[in-house]
PDB file of C-alpha atoms in Angstrom:
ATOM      1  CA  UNK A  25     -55.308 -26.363  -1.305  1.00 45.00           C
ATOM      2  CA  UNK A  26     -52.407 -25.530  -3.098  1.00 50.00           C
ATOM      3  CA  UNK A  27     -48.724 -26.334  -1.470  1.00 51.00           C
ATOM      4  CA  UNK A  28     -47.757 -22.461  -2.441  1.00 75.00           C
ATOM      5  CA  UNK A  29     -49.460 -19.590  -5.265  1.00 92.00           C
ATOM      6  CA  UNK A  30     -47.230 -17.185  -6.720  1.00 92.00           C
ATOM      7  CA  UNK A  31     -47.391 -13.817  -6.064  1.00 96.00           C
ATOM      8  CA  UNK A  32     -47.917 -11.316  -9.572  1.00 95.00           C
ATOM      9  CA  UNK A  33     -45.995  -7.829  -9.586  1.00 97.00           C
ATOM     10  CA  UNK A  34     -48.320  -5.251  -9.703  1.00 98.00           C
ATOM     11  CA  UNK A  35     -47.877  -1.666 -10.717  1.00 98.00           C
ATOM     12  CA  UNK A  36     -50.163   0.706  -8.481  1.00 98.00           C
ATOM     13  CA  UNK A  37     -50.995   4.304  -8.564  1.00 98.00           C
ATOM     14  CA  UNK A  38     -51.670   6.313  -5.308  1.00 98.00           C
ATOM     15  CA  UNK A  39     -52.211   9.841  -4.095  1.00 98.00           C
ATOM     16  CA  UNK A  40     -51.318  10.928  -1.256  1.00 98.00           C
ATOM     17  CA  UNK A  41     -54.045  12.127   1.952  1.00 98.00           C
ATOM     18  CA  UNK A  42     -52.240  15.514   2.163  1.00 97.00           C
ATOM     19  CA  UNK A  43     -55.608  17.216   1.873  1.00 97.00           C
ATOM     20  CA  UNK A  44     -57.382  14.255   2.816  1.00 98.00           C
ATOM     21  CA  UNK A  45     -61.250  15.315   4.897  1.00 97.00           C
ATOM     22  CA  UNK A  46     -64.799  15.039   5.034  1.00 97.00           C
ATOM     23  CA  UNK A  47     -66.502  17.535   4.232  1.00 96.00           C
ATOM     24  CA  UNK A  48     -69.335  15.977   2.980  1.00 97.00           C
ATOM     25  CA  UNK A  49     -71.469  12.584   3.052  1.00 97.00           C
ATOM     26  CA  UNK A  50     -72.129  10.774  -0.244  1.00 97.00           C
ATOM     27  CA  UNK A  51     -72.494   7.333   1.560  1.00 97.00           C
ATOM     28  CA  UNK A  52     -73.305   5.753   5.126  1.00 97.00           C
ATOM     29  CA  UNK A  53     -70.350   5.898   6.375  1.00 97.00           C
ATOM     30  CA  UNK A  54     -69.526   9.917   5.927  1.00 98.00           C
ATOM     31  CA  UNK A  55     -70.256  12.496   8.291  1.00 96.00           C
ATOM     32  CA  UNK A  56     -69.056  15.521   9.024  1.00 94.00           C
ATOM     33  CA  UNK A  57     -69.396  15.140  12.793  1.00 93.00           C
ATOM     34  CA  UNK A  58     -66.500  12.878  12.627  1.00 91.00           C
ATOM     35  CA  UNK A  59     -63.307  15.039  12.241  1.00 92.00           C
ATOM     36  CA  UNK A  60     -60.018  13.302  10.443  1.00 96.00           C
ATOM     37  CA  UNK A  61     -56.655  12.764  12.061  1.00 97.00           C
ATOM     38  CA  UNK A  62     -54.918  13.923   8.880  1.00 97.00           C
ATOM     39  CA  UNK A  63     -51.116  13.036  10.159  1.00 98.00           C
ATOM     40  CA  UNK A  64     -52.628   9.534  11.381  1.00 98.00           C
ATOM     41  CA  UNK A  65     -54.387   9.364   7.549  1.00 98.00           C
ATOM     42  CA  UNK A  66     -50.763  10.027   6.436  1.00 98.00           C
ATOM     43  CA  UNK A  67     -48.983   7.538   8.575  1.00 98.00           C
ATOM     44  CA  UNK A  68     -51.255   4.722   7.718  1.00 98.00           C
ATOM     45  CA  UNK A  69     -51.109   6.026   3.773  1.00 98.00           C
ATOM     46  CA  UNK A  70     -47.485   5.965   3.856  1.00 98.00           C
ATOM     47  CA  UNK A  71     -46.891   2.364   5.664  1.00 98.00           C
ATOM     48  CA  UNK A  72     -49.521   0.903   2.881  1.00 99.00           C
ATOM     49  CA  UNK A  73     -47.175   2.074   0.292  1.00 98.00           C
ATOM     50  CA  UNK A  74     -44.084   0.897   1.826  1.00 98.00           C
ATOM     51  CA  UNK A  75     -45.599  -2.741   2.489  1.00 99.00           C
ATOM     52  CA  UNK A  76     -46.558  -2.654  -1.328  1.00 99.00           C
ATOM     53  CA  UNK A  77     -42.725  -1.714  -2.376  1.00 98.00           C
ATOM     54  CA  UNK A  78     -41.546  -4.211   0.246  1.00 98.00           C
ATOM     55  CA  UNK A  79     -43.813  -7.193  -1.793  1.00 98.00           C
ATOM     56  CA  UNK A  80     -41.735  -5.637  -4.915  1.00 98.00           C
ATOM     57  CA  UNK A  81     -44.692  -3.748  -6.615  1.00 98.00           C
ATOM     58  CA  UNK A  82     -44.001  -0.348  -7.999  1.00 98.00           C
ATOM     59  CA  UNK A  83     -45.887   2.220  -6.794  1.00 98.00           C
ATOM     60  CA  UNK A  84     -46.268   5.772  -8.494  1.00 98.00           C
ATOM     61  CA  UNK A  85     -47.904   9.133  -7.471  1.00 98.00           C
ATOM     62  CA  UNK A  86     -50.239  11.195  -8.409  1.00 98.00           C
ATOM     63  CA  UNK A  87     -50.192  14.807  -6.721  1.00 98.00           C
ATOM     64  CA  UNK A  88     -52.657  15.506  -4.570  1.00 98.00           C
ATOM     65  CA  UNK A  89     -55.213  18.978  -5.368  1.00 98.00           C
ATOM     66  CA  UNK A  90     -56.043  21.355  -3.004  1.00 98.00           C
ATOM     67  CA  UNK A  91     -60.126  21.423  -2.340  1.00 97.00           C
ATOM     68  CA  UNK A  92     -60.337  17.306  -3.744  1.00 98.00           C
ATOM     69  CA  UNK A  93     -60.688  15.291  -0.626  1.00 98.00           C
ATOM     70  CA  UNK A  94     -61.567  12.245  -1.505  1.00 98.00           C
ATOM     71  CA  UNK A  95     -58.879  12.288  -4.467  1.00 98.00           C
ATOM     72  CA  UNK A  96     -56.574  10.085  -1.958  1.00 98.00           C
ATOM     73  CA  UNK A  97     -58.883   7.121  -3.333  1.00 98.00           C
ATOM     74  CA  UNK A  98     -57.122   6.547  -6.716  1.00 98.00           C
ATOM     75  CA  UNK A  99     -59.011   3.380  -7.699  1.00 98.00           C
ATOM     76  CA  UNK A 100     -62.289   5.641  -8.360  1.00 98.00           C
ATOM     77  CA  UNK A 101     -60.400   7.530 -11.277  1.00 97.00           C
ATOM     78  CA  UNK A 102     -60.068   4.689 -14.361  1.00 98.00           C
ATOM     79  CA  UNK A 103     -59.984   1.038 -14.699  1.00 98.00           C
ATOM     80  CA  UNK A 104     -56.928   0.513 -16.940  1.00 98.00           C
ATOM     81  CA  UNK A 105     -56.580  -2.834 -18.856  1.00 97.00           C
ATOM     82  CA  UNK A 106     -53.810  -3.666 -21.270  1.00 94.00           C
ATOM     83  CA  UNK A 107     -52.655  -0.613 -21.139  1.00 94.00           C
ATOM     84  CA  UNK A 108     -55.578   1.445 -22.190  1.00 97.00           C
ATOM     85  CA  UNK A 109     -57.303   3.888 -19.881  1.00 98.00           C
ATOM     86  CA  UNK A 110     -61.435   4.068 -19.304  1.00 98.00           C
ATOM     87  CA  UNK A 111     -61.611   7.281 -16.714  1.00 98.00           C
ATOM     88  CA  UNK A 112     -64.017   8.104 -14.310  1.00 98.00           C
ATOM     89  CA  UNK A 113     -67.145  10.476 -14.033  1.00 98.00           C
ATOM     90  CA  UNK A 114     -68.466  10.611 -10.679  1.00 98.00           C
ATOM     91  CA  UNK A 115     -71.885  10.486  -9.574  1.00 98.00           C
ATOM     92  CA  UNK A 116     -71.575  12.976  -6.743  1.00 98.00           C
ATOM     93  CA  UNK A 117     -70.799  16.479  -8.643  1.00 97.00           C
ATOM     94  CA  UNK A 118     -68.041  17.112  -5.174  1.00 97.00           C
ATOM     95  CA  UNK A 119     -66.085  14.609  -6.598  1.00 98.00           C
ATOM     96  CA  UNK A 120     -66.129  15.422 -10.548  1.00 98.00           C
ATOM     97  CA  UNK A 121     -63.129  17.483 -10.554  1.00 98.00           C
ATOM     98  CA  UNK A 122     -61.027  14.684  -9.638  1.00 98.00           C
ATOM     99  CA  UNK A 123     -60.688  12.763 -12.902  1.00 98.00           C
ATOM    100  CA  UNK A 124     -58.697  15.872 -14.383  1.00 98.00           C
ATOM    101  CA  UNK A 125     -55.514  15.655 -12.091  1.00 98.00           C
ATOM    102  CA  UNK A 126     -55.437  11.766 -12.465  1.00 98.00           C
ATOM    103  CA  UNK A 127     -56.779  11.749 -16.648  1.00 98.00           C
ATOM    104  CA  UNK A 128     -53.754  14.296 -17.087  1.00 98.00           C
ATOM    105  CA  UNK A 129     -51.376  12.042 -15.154  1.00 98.00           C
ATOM    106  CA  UNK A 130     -52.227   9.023 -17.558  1.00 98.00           C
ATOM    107  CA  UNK A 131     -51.918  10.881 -20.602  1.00 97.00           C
ATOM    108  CA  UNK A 132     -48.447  12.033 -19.410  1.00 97.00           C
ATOM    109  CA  UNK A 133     -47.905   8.723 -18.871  1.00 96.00           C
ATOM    110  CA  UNK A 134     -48.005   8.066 -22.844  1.00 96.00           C
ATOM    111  CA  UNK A 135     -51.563   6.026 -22.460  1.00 96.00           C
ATOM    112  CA  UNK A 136     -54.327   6.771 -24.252  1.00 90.00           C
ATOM    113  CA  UNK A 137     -57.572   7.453 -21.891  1.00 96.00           C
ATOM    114  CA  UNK A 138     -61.127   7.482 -22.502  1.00 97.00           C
ATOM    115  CA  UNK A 139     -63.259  10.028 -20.670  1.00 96.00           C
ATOM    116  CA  UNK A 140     -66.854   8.111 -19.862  1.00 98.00           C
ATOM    117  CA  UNK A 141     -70.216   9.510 -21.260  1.00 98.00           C
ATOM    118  CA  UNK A 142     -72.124   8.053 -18.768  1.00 98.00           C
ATOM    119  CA  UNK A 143     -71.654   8.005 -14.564  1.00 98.00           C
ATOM    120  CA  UNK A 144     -68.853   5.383 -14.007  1.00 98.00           C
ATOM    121  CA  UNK A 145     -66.507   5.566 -10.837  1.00 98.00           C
ATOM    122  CA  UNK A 146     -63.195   3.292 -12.551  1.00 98.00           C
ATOM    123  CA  UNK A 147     -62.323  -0.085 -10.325  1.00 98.00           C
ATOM    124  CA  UNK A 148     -64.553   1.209  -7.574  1.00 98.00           C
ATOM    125  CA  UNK A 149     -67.424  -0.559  -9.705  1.00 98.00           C
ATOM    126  CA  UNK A 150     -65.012  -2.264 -12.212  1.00 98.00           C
ATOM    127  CA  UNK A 151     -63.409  -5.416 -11.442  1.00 98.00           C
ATOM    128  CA  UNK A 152     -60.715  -6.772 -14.386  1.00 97.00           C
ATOM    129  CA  UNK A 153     -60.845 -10.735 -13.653  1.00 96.00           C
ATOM    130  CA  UNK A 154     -59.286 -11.879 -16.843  1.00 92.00           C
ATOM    131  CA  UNK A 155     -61.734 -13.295 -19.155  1.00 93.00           C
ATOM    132  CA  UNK A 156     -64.224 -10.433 -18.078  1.00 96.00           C
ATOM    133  CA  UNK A 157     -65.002  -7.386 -16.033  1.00 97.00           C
ATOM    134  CA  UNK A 158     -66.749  -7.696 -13.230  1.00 98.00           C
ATOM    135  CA  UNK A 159     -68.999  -4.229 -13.098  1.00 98.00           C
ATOM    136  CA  UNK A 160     -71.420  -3.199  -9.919  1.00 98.00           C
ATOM    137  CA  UNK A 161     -74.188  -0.806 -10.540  1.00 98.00           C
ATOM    138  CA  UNK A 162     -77.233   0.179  -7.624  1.00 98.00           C
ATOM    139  CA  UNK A 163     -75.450   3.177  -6.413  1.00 98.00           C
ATOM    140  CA  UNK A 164     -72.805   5.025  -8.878  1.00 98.00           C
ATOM    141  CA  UNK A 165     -71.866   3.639 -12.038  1.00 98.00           C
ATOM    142  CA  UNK A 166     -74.405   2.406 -14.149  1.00 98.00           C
ATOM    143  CA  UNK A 167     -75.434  -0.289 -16.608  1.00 98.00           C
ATOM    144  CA  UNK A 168     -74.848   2.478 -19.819  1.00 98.00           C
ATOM    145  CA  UNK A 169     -71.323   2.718 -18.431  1.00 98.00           C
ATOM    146  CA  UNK A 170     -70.958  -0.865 -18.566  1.00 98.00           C
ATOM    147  CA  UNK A 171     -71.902  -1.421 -22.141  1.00 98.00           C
ATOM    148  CA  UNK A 172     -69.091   1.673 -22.730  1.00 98.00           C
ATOM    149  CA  UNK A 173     -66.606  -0.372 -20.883  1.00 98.00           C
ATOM    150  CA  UNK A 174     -67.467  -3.058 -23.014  1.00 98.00           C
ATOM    151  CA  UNK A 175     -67.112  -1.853 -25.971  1.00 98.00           C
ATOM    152  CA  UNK A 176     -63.942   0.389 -24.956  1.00 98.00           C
ATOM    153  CA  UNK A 177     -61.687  -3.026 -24.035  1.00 97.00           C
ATOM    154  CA  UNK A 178     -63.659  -5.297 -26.053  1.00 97.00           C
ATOM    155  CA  UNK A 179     -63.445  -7.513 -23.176  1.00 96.00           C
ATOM    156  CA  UNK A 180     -67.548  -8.832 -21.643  1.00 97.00           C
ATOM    157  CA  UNK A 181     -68.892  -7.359 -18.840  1.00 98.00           C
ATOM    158  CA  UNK A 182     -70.837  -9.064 -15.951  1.00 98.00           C
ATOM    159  CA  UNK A 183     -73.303  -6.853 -14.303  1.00 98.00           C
ATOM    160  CA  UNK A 184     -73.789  -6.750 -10.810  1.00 99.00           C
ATOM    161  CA  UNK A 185     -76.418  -5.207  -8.746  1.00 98.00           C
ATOM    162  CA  UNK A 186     -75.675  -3.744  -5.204  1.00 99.00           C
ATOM    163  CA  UNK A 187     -78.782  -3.214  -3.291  1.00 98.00           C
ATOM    164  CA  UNK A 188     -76.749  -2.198   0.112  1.00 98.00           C
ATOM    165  CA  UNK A 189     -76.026   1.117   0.972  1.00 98.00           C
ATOM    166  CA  UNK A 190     -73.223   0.103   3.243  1.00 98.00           C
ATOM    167  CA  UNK A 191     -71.665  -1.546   0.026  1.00 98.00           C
ATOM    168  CA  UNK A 192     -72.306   1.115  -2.555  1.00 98.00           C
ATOM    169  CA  UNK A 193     -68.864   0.421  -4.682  1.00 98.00           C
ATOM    170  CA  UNK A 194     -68.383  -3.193  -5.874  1.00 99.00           C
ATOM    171  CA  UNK A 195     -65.069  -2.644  -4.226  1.00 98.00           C
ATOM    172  CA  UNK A 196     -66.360  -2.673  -0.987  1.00 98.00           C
ATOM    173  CA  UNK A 197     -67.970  -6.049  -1.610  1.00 98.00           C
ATOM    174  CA  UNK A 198     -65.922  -8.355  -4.064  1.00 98.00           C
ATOM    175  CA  UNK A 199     -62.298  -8.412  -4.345  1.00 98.00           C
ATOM    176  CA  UNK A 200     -60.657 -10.501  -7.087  1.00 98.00           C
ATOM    177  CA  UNK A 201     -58.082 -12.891  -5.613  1.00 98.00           C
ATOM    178  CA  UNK A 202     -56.646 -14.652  -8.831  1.00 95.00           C
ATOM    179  CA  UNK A 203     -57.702 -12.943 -12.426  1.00 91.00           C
ATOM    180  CA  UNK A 204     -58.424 -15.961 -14.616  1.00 79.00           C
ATOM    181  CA  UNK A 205     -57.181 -16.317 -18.223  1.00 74.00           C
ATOM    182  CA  UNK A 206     -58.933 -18.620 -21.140  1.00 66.00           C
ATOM    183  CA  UNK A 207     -58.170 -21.839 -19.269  1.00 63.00           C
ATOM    184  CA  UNK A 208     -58.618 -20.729 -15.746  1.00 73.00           C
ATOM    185  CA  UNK A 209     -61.364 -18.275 -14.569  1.00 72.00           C
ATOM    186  CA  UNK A 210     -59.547 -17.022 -11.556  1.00 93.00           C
ATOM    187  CA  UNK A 211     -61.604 -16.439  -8.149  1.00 97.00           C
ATOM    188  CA  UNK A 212     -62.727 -13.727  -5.664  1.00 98.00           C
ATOM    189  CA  UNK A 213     -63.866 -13.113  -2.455  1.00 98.00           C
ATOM    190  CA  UNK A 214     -67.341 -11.405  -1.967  1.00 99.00           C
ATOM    191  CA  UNK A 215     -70.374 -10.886   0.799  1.00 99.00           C
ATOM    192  CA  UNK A 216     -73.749 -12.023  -0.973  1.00 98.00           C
ATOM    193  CA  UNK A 217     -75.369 -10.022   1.168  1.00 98.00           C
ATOM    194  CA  UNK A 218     -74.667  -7.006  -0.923  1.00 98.00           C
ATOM    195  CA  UNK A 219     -75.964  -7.811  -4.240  1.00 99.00           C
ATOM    196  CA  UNK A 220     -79.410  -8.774  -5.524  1.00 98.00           C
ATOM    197  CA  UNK A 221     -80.709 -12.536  -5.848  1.00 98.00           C
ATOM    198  CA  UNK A 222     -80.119 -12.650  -9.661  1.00 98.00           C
ATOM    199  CA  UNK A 223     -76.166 -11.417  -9.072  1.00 99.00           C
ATOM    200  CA  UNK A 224     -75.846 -13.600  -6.735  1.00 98.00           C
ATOM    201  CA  UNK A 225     -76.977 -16.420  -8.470  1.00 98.00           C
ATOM    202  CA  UNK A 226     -74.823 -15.347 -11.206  1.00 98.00           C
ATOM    203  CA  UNK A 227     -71.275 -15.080  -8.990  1.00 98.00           C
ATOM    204  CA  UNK A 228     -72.326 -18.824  -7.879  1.00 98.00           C
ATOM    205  CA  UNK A 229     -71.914 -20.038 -10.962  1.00 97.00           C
ATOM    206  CA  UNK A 230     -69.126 -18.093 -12.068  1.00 97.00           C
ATOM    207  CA  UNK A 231     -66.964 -18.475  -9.068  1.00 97.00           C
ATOM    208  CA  UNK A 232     -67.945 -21.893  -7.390  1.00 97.00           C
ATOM    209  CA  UNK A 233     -64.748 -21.727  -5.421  1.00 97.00           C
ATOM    210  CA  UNK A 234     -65.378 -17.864  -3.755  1.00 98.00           C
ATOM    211  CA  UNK A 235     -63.923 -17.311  -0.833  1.00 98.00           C
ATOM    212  CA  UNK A 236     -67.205 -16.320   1.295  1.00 98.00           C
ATOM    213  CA  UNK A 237     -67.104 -13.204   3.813  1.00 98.00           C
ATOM    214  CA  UNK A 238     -69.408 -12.684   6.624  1.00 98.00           C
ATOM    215  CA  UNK A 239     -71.423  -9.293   7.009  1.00 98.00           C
ATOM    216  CA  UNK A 240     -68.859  -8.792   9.718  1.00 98.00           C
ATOM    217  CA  UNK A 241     -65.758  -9.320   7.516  1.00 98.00           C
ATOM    218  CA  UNK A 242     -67.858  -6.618   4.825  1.00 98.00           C
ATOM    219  CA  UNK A 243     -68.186  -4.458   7.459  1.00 98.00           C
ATOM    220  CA  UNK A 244     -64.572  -4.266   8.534  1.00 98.00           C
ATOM    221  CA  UNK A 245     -63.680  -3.004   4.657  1.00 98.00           C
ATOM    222  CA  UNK A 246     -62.151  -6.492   4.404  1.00 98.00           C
ATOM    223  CA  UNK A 247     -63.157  -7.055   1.044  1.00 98.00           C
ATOM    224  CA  UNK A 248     -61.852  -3.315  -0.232  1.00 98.00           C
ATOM    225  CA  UNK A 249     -58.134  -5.302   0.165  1.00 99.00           C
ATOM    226  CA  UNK A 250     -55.813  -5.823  -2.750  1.00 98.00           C
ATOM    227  CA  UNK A 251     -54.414  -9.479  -3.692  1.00 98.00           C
ATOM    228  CA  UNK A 252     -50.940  -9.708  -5.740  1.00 98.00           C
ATOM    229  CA  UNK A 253     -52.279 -13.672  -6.060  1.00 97.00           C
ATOM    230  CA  UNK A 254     -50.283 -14.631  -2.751  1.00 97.00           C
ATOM    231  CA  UNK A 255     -50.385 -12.076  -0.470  1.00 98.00           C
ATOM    232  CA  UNK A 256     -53.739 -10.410   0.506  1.00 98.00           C
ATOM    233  CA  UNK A 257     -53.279  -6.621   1.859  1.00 99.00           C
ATOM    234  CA  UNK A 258     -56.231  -6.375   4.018  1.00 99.00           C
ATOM    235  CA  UNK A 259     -57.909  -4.578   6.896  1.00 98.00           C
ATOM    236  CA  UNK A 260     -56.815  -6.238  10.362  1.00 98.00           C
ATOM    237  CA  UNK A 261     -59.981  -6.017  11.580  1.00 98.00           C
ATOM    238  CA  UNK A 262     -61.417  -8.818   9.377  1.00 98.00           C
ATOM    239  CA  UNK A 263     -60.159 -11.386  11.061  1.00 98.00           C
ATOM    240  CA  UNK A 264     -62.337 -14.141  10.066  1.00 98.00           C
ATOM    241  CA  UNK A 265     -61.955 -13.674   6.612  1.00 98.00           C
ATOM    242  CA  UNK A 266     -57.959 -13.533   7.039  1.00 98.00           C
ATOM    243  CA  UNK A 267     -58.235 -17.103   8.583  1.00 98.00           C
ATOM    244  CA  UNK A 268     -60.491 -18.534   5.340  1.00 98.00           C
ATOM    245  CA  UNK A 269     -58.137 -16.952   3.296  1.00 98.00           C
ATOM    246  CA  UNK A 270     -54.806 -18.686   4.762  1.00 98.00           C
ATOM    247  CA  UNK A 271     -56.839 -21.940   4.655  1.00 97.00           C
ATOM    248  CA  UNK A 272     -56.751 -21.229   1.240  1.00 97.00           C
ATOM    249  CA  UNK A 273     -53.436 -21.044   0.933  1.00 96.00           C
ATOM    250  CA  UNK A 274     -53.390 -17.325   0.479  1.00 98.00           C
ATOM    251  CA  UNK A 275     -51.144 -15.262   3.086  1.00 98.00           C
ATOM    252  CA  UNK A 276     -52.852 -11.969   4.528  1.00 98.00           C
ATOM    253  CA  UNK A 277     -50.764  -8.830   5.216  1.00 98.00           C
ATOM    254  CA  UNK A 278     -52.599  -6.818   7.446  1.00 98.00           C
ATOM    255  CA  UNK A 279     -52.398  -2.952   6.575  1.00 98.00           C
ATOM    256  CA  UNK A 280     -54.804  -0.516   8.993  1.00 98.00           C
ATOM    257  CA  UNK A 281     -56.343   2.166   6.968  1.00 98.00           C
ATOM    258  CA  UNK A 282     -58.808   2.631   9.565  1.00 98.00           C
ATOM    259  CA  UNK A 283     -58.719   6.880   9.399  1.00 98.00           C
ATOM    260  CA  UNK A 284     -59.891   5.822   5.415  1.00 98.00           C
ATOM    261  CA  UNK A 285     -63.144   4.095   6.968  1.00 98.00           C
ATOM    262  CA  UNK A 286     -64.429   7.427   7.951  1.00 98.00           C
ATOM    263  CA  UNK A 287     -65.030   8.361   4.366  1.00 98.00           C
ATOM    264  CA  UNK A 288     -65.796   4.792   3.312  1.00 98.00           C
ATOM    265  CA  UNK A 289     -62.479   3.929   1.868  1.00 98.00           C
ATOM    266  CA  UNK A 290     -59.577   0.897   2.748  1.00 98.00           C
ATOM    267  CA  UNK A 291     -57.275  -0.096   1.409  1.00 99.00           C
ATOM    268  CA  UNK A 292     -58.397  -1.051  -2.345  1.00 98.00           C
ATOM    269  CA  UNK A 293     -59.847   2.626  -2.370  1.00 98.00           C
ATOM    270  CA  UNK A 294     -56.537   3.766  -2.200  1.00 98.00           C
ATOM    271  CA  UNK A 295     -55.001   1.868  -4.845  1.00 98.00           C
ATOM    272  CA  UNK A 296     -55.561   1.818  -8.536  1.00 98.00           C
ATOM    273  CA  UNK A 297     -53.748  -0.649 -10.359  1.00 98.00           C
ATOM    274  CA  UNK A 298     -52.110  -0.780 -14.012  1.00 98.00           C
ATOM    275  CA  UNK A 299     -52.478  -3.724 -15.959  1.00 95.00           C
ATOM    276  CA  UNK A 300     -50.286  -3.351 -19.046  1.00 84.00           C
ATOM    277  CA  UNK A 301     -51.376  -6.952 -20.586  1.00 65.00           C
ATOM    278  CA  UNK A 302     -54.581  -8.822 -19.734  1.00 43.00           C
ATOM    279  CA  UNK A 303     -53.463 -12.004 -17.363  1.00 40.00           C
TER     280      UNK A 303
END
């Protein structure tokens, strides 16, 4: 294990819960019988963003729409990588509208964005890692949205099939803990549960080093957590992954974003990050 690791800045993009609800189920862990605490949903918003500032990441905003209630989870809209912009369309047709607000904010952001032919939901199925993308598909984006990506960044793409309903974003199952570069492919953190026995296979030998999570740790939206390469922002409830990870050397801040779970959200949900250059 390594004496220390050194933390990365990270620029994020967030939108605030303001009209944050569920008003409809698109995945297990939805339902409309379960009413949300918006001023809770705020509170915990608001002390994820401070904890990022207080690690020194910036941290911009996107306004939040009336009538978009899942908009609060920013890392659906694009996967951005070296500064170029591959945006979203959404499986469920509830959540199309939502790549307008956040494809406008880019472009006033001087980048130049790509709007998707085919069904692709941004980091919640893409995963930069350095050398490639790693891309789910089982549930939302799929494998013609891949070979888009691909050809968009120029950059390969690993697909990944997710055959749990529980897990239907890669996001939700695989977190990226280091992105690699040409001499160092990186590592993650991932349940095998959630993918098929050929993905599996394939993350194996990819990522012989993984940090392993239980179906427990999964469960707990312990792998929808953000690493900065040191610190770890993750749910508090996943307790046994938090203790591999500090074995590793890696030092969990634990963030509740518990209101989030009710729409199948955490923290990585929440958080869409811009990577100017490739690591």
């Amino acid at each position: 294990m390594p004496e220390s690791r050194v933390p990365r800045r990270r620029r994020f993009v967030v939108c605030e819960p303001r009209h944050f609800a569920v008003q409809y189920a698109i995945n297990p862990w939805m339902s409309t019988d379960r009413p949300v605490d918006v001023i809770r949903a705020l509170d915990q918003w608001q002390a994820l963003v401070d904890t990022y500032r207080a690690h020194g990441h910036t941290v911009d905003t996107v306004a939040p729409v009336p009538g978009l209630p899942d908009m609060v989870f920013a890392a659906n809209c694009a996967v951005v990588v070296e500064g170029r912009v591959f945006g979203s369309l959404f499986h469920a047709p509830e959540r199309r509208p939502e790549s307008v607000p956040f494809e406008a904010w880019f472009k006033t952001e001087g980048f130049e964005v790509h709007h998707p032919e085919s069904v692709c939901e941004g980091e919640g199925d893409l995963a930069p890692a350095g050398r490639w993308i790693l891309a789910g598909t089982g549930f939302r984006t799929t494998r013609a949205a891949h070979r888009e990506v691909q050809e968009f960044f120029g950059v390969p793409v690993i697909s990944l099939t997710l055959v749990d309903p529980y897990f239907y974003h890669l996001d939700t199952a695989l977190f990226v803990l280091e992105e690699g570069s040409d001499a160092d492919g990186g590592n993650i953190a991932y349940y095998p549960g959630a993918f098929s026995p050929g993905s599996r296979e394939v993350l194996e030998r990819l990522y012989p080093d993984a940090v392993i999570a239980t179906r427990e740790d999964a469960m707990a939206f312990g792998l929808n957590s953000v690493s900065d390469g040191r610190h770890v922002f993750i749910a508090p409830e996943a307790r046994g992954l938090a203790d591999r990870l500090a074995r590793r050397g890696y030092l969990p801040v634990p963030v509740d974003l518990s209101e989030f779970h009710k729409a199948g959200g955490g923290i990585k949900c929440c958080t869409q990050e811009i990577r100017e250059t490739r690591s």
